[in-house]
Coordinates of C-alpha atoms in Angstrom, one line a residue:
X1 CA 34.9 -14.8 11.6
X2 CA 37.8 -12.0 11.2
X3 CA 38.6 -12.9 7.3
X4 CA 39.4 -9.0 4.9
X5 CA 39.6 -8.8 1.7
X6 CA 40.8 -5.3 0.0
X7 CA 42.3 -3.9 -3.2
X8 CA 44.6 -2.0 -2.2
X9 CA 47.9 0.8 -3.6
X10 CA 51.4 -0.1 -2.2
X11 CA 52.4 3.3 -0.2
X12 CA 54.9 2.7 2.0
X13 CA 57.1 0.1 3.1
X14 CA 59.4 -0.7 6.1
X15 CA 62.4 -2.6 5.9
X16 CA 62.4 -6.1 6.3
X17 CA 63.0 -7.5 9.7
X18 CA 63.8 -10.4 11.3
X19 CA 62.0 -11.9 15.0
X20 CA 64.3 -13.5 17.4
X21 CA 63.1 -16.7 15.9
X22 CA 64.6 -15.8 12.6
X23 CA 60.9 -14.9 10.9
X24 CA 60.7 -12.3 8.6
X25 CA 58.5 -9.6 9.3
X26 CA 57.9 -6.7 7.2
X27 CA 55.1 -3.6 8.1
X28 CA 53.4 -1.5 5.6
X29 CA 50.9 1.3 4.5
X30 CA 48.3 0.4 2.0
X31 CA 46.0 2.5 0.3
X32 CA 42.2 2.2 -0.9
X33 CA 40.4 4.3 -2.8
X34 CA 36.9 2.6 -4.5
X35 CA 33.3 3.2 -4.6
X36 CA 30.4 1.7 -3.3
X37 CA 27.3 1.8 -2.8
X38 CA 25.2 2.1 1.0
X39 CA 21.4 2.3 1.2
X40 CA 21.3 3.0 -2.5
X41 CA 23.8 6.2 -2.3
X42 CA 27.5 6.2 -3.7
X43 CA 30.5 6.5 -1.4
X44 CA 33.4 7.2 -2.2
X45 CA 36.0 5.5 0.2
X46 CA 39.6 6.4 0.8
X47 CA 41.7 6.0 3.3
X48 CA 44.6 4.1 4.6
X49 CA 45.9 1.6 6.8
X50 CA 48.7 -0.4 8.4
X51 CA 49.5 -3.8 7.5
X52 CA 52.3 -6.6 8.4
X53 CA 53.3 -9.8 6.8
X54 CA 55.5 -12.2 8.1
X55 CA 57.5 -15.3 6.8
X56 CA 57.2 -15.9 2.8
X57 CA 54.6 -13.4 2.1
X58 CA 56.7 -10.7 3.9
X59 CA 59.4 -11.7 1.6
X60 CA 57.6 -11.6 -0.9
X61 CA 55.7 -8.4 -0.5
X62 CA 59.6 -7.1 0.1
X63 CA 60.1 -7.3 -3.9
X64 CA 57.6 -5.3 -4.6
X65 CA 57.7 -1.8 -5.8
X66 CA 55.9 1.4 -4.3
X67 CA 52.7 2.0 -6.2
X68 CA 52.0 -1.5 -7.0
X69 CA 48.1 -2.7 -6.7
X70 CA 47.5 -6.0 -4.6
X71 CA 44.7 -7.9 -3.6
X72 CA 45.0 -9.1 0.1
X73 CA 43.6 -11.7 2.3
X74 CA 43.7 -11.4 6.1
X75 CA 42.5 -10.7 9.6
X76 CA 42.2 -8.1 11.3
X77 CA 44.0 -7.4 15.0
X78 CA 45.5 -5.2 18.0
X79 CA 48.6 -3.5 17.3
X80 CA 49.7 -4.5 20.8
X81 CA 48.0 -6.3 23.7
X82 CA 45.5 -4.2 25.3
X83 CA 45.6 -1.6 22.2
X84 CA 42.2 -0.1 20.1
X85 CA 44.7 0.2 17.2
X86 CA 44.1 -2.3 14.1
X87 CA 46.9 -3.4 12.0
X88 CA 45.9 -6.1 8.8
X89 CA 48.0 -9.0 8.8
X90 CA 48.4 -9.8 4.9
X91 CA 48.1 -14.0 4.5
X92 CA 47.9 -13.3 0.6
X93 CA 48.3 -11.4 -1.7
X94 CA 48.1 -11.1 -5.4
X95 CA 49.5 -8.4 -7.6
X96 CA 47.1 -6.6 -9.7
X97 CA 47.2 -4.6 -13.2
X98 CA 45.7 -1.8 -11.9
X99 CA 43.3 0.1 -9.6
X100 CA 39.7 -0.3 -11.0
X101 CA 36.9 1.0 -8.6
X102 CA 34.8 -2.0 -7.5
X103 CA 30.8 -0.8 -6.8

């Protein structure tokens, strides 16, 4: 199963493209900052990531401002064939109030 789930900031955000097939794409950065706990000890996690939507949710992400908070579904995959790079692809997203650590 390759399902992620994340709370994540808004940090930067590409223009919105187009494939040959006429599908919007649209590549981001997200942020994460929270705190959790691993074999009974607090960590503190923050770091970020590359992300890309395509079709309605790339649209839709597109309206969005910078610093907004979302909660994303996805997966996880190469950036390119034959690459160690991840990028998230975003299925789903829901904009949030704000950034609350989750433990």
């Amino acid at each position: 199963m390759n399902r992620v789930q994340l709370r994540l900031l808004l940090s930067e955000v590409q223009p919105l493209r187009y494939t040959p097939a006429g599908l919007s794409v649209l590549d981001l950065v997200l942020r994460h900052q929270s705190e959790v706990i691993e074999a009974a000890h607090p960590r503190q996690l923050d770091f970020e990531l590359e992300a890309r939507a395509i079709g309605e949710v790339a649209e839709a992400l597109s309206r969005l401002e910078l610093g907004s908070f979302i909660e994303v579904e996805g997966f996880l995959n190469s950036t390119r064939k034959d690459s160690r790079r991840l990028i998230l692809h975003i299925q789903r997203f829901t904009v949030v109030a704000s950034n609350s650590i989750i433990v």
